[in-house]
Coordinates of C-alpha atoms and ligand atoms in Angstrom, one line a residue:
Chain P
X1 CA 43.3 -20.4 -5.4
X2 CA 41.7 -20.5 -2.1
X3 CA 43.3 -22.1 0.9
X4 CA 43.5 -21.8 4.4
X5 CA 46.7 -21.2 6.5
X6 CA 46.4 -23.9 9.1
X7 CA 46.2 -22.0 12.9
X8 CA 48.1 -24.2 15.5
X9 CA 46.6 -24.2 19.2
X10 CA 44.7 -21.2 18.5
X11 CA 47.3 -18.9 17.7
X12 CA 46.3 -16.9 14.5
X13 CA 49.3 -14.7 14.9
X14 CA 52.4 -16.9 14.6
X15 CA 50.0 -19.0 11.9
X16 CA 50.9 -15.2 10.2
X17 CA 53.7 -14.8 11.0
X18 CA 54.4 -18.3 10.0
X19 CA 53.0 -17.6 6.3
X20 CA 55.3 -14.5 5.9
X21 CA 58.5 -15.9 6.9
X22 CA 57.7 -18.3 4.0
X23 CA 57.3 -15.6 1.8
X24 CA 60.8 -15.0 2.4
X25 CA 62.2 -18.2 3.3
X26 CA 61.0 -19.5 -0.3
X27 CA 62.5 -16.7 -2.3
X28 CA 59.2 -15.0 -3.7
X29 CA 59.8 -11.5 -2.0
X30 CA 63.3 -10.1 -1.1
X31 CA 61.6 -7.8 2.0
X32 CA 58.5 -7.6 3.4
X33 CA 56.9 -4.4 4.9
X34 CA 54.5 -5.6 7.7
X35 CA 53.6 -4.0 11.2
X36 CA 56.0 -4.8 13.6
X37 CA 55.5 -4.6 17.5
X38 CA 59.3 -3.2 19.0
X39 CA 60.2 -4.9 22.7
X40 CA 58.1 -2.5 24.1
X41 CA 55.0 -3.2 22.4
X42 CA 54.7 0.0 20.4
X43 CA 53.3 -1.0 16.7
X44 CA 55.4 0.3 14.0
X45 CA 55.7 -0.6 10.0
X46 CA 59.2 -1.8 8.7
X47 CA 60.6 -3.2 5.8
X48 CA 62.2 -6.7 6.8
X49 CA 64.2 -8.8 5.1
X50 CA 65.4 -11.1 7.9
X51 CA 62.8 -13.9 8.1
X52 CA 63.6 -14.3 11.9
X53 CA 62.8 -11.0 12.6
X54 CA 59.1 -11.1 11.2
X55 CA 59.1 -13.3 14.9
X56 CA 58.2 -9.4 15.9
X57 CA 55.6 -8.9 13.0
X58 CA 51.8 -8.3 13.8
X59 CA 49.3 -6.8 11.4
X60 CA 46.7 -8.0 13.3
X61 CA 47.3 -5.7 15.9
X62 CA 44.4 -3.3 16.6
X63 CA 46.1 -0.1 16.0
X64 CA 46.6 2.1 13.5
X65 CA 49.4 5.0 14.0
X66 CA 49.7 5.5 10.0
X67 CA 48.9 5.1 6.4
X68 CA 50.9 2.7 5.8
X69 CA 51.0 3.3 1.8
X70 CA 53.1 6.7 2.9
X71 CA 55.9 4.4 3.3
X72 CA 54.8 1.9 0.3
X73 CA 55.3 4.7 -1.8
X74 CA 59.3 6.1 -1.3
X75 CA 60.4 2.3 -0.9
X76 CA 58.4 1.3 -4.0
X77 CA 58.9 4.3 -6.6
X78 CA 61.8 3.0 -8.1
X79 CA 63.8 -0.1 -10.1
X80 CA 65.9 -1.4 -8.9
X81 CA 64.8 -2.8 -5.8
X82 CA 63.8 -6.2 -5.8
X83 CA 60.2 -8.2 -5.0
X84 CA 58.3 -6.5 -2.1
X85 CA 55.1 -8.0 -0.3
X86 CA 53.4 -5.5 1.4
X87 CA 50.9 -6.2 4.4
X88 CA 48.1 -3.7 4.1
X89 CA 45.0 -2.8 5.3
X90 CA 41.9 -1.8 2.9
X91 CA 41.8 2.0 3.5
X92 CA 46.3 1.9 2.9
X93 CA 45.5 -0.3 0.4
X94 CA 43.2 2.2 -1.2
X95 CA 45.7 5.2 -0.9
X96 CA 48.2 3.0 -2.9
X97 CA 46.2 2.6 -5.4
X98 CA 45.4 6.5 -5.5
X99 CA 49.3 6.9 -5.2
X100 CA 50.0 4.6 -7.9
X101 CA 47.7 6.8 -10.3
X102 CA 49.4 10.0 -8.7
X103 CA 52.7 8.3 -9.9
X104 CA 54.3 8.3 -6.3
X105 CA 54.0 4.2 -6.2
X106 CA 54.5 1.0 -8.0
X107 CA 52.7 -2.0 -7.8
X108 CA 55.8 -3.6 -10.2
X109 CA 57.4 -6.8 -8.1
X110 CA 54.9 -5.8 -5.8
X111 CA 53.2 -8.9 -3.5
X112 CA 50.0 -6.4 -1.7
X113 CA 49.1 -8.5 1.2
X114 CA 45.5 -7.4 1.8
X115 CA 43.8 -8.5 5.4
X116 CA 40.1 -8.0 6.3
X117 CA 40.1 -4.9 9.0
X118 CA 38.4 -5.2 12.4
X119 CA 38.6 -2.0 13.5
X120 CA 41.5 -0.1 14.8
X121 CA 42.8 2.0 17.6
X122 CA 44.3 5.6 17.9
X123 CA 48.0 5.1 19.6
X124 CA 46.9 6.7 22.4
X125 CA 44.0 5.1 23.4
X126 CA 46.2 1.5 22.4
X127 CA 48.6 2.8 24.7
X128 CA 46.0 3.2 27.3
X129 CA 44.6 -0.2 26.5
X130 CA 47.8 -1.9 26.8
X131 CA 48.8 -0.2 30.2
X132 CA 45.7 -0.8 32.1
X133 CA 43.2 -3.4 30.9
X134 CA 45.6 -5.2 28.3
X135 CA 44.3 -6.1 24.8
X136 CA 41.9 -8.8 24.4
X137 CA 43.3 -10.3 21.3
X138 CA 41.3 -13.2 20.9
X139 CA 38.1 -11.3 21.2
X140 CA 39.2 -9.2 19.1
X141 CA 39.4 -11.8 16.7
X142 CA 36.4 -13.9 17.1
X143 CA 34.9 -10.7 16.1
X144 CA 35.6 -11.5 12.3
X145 CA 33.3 -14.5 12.7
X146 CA 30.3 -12.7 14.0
X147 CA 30.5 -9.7 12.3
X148 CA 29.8 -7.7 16.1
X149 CA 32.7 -5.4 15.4
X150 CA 32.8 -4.1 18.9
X151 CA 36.0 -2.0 20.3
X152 CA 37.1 -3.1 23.7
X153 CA 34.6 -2.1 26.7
X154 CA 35.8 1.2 28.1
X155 CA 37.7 2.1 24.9
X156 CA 36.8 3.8 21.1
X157 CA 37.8 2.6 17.6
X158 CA 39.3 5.5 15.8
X159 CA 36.9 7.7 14.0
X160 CA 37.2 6.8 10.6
X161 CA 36.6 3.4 11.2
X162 CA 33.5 3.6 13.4
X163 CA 32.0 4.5 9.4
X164 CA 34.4 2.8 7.4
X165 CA 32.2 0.6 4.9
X166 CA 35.0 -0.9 2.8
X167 CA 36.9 -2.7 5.4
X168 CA 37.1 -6.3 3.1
X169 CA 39.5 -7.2 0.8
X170 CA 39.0 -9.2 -2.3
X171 CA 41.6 -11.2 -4.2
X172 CA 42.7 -9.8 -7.7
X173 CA 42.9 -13.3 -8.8
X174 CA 39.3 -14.6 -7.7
X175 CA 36.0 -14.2 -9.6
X176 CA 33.9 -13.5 -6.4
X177 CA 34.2 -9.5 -6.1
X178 CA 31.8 -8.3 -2.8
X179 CA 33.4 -4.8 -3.8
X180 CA 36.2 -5.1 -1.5
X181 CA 39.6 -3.7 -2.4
X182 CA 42.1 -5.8 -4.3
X183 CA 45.2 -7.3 -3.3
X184 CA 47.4 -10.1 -4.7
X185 CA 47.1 -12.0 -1.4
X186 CA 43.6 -11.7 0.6
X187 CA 43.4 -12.8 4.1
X188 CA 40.0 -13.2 4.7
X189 CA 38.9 -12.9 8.3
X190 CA 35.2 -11.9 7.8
X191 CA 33.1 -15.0 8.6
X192 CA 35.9 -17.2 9.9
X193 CA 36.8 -18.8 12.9
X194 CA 40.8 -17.8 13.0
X195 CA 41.8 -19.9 16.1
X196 CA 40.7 -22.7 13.4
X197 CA 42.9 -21.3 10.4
X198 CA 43.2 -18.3 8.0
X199 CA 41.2 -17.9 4.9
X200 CA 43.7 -16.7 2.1
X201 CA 43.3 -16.7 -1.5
X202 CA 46.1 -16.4 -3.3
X203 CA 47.3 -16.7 -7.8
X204 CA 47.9 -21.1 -8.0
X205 CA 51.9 -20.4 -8.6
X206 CA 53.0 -18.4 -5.6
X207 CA 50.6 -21.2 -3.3
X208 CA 52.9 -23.5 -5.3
X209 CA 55.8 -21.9 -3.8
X210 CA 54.6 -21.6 -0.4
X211 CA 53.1 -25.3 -0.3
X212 CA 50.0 -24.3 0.5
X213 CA 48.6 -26.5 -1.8
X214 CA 45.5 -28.3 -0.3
X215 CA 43.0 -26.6 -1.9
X216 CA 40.0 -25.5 0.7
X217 CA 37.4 -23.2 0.6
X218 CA 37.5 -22.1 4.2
X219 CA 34.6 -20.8 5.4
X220 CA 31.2 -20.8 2.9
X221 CA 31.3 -17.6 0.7
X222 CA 27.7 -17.1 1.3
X223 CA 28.6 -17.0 5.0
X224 CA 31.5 -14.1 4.2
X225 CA 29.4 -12.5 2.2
X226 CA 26.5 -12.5 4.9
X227 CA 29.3 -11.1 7.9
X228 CA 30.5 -8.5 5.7
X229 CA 27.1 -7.3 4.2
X230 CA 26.2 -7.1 8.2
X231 CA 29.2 -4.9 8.6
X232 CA 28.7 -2.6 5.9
X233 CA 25.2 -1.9 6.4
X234 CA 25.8 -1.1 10.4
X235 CA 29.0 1.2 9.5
X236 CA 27.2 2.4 6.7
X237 CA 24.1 4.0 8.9
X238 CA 27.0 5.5 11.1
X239 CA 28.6 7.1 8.2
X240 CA 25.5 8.5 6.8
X241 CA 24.0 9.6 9.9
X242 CA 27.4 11.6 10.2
X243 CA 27.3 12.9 6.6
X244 CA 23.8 14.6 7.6
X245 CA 25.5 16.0 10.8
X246 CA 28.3 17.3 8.7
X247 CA 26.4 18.6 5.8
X248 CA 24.3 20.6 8.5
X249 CA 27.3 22.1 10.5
X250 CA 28.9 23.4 7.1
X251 CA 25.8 24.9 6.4
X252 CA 25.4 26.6 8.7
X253 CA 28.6 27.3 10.4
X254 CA 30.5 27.3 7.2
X255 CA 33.8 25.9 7.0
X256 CA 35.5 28.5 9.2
X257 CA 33.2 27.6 12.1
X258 CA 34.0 23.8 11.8
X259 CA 37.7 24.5 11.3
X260 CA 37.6 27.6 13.8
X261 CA 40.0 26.1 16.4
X262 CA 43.0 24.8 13.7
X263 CA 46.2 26.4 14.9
X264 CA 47.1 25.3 10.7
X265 CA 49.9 23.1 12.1
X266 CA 49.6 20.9 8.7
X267 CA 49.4 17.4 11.0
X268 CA 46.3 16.8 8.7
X269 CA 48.4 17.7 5.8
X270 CA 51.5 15.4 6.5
X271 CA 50.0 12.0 7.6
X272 CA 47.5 12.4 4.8
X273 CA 49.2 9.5 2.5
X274 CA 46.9 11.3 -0.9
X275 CA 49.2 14.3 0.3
X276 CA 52.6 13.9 -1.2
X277 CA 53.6 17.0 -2.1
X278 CA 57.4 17.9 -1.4
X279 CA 57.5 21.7 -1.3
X280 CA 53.7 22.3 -0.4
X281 CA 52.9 26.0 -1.4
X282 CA 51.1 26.5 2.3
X283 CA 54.6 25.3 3.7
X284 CA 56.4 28.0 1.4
X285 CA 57.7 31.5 1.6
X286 CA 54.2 32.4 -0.4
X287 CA 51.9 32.8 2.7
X288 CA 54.3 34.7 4.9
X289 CA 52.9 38.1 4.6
X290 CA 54.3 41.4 5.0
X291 CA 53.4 43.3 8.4
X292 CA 51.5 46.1 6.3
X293 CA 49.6 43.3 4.6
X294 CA 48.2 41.6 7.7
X295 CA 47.0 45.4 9.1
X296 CA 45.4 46.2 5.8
X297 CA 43.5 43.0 5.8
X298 CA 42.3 43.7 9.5
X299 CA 41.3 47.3 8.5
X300 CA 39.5 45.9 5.9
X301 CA 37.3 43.6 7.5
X302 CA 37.7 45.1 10.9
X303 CA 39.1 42.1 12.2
X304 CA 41.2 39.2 10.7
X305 CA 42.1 35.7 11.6
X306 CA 45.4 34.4 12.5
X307 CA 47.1 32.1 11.6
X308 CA 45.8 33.7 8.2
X309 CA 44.9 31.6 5.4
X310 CA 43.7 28.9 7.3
X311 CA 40.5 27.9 5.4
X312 CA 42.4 28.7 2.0
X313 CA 44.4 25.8 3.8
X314 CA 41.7 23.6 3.8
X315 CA 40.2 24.8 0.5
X316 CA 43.3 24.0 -0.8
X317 CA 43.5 20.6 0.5
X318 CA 40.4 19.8 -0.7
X319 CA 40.3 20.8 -4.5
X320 CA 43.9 19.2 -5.0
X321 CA 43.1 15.8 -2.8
X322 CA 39.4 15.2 -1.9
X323 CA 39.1 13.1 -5.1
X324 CA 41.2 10.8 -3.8
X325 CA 40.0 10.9 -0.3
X326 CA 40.1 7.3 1.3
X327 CA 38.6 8.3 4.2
X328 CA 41.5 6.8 6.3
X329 CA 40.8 9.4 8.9
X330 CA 44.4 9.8 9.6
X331 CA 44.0 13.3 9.3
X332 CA 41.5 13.0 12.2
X333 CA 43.8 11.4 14.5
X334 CA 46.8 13.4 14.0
X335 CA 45.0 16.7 14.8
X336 CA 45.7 18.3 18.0
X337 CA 42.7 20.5 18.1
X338 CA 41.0 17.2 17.6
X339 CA 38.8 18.9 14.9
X340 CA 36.9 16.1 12.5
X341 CA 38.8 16.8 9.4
X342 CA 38.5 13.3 8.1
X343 CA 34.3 13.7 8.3
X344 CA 34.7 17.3 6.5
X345 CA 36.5 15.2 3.9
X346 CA 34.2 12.3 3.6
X347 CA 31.3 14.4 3.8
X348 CA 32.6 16.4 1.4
X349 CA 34.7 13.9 -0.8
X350 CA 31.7 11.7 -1.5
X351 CA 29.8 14.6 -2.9
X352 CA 32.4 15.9 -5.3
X353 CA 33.4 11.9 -6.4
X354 CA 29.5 11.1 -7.2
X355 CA 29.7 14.0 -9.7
X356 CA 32.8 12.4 -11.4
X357 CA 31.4 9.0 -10.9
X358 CA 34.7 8.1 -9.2
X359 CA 35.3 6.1 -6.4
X360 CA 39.2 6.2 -4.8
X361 CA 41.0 3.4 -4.3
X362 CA 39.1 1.0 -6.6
X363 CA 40.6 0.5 -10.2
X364 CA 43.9 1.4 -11.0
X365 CA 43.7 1.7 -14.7
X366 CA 41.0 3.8 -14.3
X367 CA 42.4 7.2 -14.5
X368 CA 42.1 10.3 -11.8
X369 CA 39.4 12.8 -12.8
X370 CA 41.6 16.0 -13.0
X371 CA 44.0 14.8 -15.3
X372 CA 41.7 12.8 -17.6
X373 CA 38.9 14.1 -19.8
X374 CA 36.3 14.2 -22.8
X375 CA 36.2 16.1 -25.2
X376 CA 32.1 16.1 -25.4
X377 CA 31.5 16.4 -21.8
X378 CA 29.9 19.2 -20.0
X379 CA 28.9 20.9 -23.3
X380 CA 27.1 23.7 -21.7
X381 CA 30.1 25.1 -19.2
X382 CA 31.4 28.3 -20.5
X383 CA 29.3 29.0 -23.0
X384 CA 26.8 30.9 -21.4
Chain I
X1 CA 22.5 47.9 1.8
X2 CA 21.3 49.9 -1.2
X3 CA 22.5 47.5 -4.4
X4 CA 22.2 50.4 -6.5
X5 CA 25.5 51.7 -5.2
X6 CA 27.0 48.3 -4.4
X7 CA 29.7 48.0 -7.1
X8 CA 31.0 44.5 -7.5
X9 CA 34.6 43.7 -8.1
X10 CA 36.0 40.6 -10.1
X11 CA 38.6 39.6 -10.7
X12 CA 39.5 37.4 -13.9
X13 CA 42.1 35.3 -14.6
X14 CA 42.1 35.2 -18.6
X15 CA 44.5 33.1 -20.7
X16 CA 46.7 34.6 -22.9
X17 CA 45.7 33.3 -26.2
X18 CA 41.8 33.6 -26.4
X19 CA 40.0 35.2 -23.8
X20 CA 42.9 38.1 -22.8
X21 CA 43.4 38.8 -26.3
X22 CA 39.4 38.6 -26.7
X23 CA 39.4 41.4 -24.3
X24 CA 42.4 43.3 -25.2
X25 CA 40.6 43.7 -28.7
X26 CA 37.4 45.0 -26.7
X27 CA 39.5 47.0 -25.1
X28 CA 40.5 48.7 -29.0
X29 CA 37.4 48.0 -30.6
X30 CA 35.8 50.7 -27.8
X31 CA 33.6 48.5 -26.7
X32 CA 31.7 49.6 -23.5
X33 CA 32.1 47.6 -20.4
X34 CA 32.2 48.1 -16.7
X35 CA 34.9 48.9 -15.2
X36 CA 35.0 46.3 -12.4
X37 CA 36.8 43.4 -13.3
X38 CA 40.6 43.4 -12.6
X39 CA 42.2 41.2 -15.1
X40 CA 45.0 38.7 -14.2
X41 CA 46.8 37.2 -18.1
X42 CA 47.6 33.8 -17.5
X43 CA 49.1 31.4 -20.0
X44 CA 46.0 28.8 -19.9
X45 CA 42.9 28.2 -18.2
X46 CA 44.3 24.9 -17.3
X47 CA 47.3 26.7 -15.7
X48 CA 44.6 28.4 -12.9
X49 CA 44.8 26.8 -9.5
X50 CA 42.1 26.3 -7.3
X51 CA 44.3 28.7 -5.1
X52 CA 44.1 31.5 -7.1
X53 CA 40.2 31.6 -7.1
X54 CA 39.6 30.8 -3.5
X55 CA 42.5 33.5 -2.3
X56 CA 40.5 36.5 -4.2
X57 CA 36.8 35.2 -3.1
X58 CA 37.9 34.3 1.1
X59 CA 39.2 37.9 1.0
X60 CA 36.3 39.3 -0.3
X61 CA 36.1 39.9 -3.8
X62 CA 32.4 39.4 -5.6
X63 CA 33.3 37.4 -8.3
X64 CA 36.4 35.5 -10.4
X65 CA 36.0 34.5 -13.4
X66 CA 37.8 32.2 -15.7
X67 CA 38.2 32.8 -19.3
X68 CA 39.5 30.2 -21.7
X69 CA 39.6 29.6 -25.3
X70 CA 36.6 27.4 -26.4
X71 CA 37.1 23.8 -26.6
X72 CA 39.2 22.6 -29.5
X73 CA 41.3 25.7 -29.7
X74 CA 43.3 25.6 -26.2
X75 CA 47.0 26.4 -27.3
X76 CA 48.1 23.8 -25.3
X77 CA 45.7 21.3 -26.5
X78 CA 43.6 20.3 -24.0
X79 CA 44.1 23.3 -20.7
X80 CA 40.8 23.9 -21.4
X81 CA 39.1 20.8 -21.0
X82 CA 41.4 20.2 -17.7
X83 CA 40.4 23.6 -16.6
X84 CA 36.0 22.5 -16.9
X85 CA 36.7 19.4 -14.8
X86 CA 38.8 21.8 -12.1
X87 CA 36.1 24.6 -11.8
X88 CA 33.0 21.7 -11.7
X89 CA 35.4 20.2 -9.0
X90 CA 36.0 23.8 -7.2
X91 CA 32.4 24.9 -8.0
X92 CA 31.1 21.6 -6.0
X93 CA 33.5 21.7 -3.6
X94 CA 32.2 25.7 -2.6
X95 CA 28.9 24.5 -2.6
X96 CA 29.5 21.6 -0.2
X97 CA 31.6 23.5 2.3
X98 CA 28.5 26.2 3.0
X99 CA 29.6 28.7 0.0
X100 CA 28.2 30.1 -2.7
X101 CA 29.4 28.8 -5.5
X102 CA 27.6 31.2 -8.7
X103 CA 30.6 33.8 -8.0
X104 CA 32.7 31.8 -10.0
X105 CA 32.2 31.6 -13.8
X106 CA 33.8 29.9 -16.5
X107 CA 33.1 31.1 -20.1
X108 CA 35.0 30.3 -23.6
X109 CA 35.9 33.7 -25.5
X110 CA 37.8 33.6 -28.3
X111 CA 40.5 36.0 -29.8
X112 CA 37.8 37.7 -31.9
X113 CA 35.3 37.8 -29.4
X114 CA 35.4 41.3 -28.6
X115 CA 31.9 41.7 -28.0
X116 CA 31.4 38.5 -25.6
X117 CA 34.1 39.5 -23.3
X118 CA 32.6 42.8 -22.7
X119 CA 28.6 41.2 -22.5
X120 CA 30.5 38.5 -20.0
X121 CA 31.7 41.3 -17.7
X122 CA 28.1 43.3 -18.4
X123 CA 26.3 40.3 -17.8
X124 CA 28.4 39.4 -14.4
X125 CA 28.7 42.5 -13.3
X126 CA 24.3 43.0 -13.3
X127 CA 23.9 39.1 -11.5
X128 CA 26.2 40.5 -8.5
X129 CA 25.0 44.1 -8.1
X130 CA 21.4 41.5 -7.9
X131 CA 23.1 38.7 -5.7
X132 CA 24.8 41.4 -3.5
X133 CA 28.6 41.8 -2.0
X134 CA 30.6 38.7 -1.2
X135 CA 29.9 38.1 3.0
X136 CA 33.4 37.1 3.3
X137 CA 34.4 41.0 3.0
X138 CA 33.3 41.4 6.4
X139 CA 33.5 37.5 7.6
X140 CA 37.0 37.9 9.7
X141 CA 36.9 34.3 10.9
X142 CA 37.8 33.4 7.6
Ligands
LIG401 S1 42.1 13.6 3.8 FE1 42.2 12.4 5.8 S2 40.8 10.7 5.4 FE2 41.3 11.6 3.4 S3 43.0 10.3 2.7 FE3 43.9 12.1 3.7 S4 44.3 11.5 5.8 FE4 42.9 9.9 4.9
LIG402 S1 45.8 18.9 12.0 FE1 44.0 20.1 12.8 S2 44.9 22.0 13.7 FE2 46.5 21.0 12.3 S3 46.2 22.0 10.3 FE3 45.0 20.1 10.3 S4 42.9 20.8 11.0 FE4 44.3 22.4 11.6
LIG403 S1 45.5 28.6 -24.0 FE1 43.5 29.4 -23.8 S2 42.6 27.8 -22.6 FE2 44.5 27.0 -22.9

């Protein structure tokens, strides 16, 4: 059903809020795992249980510090636990549903909680924008309506999302698909005026529940549709323009000149939320050489690169996860040599998923294509 | 640099059932073959990671190649057909990231197939001594 959460004197946030403390308060969930701002300001996901406490939650908050499905996944993996309703963004929404397939997350008693993305901030430059200029929430905001997704003047949204094309959600329960990425819940900001009230659809029982039960259809769907078609087209000539530039550095730097400066401190590695791995074989005993096996290799060559096996790093990375690449950039944020390793991924990603005819994130029963198969594919490999 | 002496070396990971026994029997059938492959027995195709190919070719080696039984007769089923996906995965992913990606080959060889281990390895060994040595042997940034 589609409804709208009503806003009260403009604020969008405690209308939020609001809705998840019912979520609680009416016995649907037992926690929920939402963004929560600490006394300080500093934006950090939490499991909550205690409906008062969700007084602190705010997943409309412009920043975005990690994938949130890394912590979906430990809390989720097992019975028993009780209901969860998990407040997500599309690209962690997309990593769960890559984790679920990896079988590191369940979507069992599982509410996802799926909101529209505006953009988002690296902590840093959120810091920043807190300290000196303050953020401008309600511009921030209004944005949704217009479709003008614009970061704050003086200030950058992180990389990833500057070419993020597949920041919409879309309600498992609803006919109406745009693409977007499904959730049980969909807030729906594109195209809406949010000091007015929230666009949510949501399945008939659990509005029921919540008595949200005057049926209204928000915002015209043409209108959503026309916002977010706006969106993806100007994300997607950023994204493509940078797939060009990256395809052209690889070629002709190769990937040890884009990844020439990685110190292979494995940041990319361990915020990555496709990277689950507990004992990671570049983290193992296996790569630390002899002496005698470091000099041979520099004899060899004449000269070898340390830290060694850095692009096998990489390599690595990207034959076990790039199939399941989001494109979260999180890898991008968390390097300190500030290297674009979520654009080598992308770039990279979206070549190697068109030849699979896979697309992450989108259909859960549709299985990953290294553990699935046909027999009367590829007919002509190895018989040569 | 003169091709003619350029001598490739690969490096093949061969499972255990089909293709290692396929070139074992090469090996007592006196079949001529050059000498430059190293062979590595593994249990399956399916069982070769990504790793192990990439390791061999950033350090300089020429070629790997990756023998498996042909499809249907993988002694674990299905390695096999794992293994195709894997390599068209690692093949494209080479390719993408400013590599070459024809030093890696997959071929099928069976138990009894002597004969096409040893033409595999003849065949191999000709298109490298053509294409030339692996530029990661001297590429230290690597
Ligand atoms: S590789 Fe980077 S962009 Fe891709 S899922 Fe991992 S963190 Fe996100
Ligand atoms: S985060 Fe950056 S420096 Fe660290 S391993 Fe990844 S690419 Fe290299
Ligand atoms: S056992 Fe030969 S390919 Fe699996």
């Amino acid at each position: 059903m589609k409804t709208v959460i009503p806003v009260e004197n403009g604020d969008t946030l405690v209308a939020v809020r609001g809705f998840l403390k019912r979520l609680l308060e009416a016995g649907v969930v037992d926690a929920v795992l939402v963004p929560m701002e600490t006394p300080a300001g500093a934006v950090t996901p939490a499991l909550v249980s205690d409906s008062r406490l969700l007084d602190a939650a705010n997943p409309l908050a412009p920043v975005m510090g990690l994938n949130a499905a890394r912590v979906v996944g430990p809390v989720s993996i097992r019975e028993p636990r009780g209901k969860i309703a998990a407040v997500l963004r599309p690209c962690e929404l997309r990593a769960l549903v890559e984790l679920v397939k990896l079988k590191q997350a369940s979507l069992d008693d599982m509410v996802t909680i799926g909101v529209d993305c505006l953009g988002t901030y690296d902590v840093p430059v959120y810091e920043v924008m807190r300290a000196d200029d303050g953020v401008d929430v309600a511009a921030y905001l209004a944005s949704a309506q217009s479709g003008e997704l614009a970061p704050q003047d003086g200030y950058a949204f992180r990389d990833a999302c500057q070419m993020c094309e597949k920041p919409h959600v879309s309600a498992l329960s609803s006919g109406e698909r745009l693409g977007g990425v499904e959730a049980v819940v969909t807030l729906e900001l594109f195209g809406a005026d949010l000091s007015a009230g929230i666009p949510v659809t949501l399945p008939d029982e659990l509005a029921e529940k919540l008595g949200l039960t005057d049926p209204s259809p928000g915002p015209s769907p043409a209108r959503r549709r026309e916002i977010i078609e706006k969106v993806i087209a100007a994300r997607t000539q950023v994204r493509d323009a940078r797939f060009a530039e990256m395809d052209r550095r690889l070629e002709q730097e190769g990937i040890e000149g884009v990844f020439a400066a990685c110190v292979r401190c494995h940041n990319c590695m361990t915020v990555c939320p496709i990277c689950y791995c507990k004992t990671c074989l570049f983290k193992s005993p296996t790569f630390d050489h002899e002496p005698l096996q470091y000099m041979n290799w520099a004899h060899r060559k004449g000269a070898y690169r340390l830290p060694a096996d850095t692009m096998l790093f990489h390599l690595t990375r990207l034959n076990h996860i790039v199939l399941s690449c989001v494109g979260c950039g999180m890898c991008t944020s968390a390097c300190p040599a500030e290297l674009p390793v979520g654009r080598v991924f992308r770039t990279i990603g979206q070549q190697v998923q068109a030849v699979f005819d896979y697309v992450p994130g989108g259909n859960v029963e549709e299985p990953l294509p290294l553990i699935t198969f046909r027999e009367d594919e590829w007919m002509e490999v190895g018989e040569e | 640099m003169n091709n003619n002496a350029f001598e490739p070396k690969i490096v093949a990971f061969l499972c255990n059932w089909c293709a290692y026994t396929g070139a074992d029997l090469a090996g007592t059938s006196r079949i001529q073959y050059p000498p430059n492959v190293r062979i590595i027995r593994v249990m399956c195709s399916g069982s070769v990671d990504p790793t192990y190919v990439l390791k061999p070719l950033l350090d300089g080696v020429d070629g790997v190649l990756i023998g498996g039984c042909h499809p249907g007769d993988c002694h674990y089923q299905s390695g096999n057909y794992k293994a195709r996906r894997r390599i068209i995965a690692l093949k494209q992913i080479l390719k993408s990231a400013g590599f070459d990606d024809d030093r890696v080959w997959l071929r099928w060889i069976s138990a009894s197939e002597g004969g096409r281990f040893a033409e595999t390895v003849t065949k191999m060994t000709e298109f490298l001594k053509e294409k030339g040595p692996n530029p990661m042997r001297r590429e230290w940034a690597v």
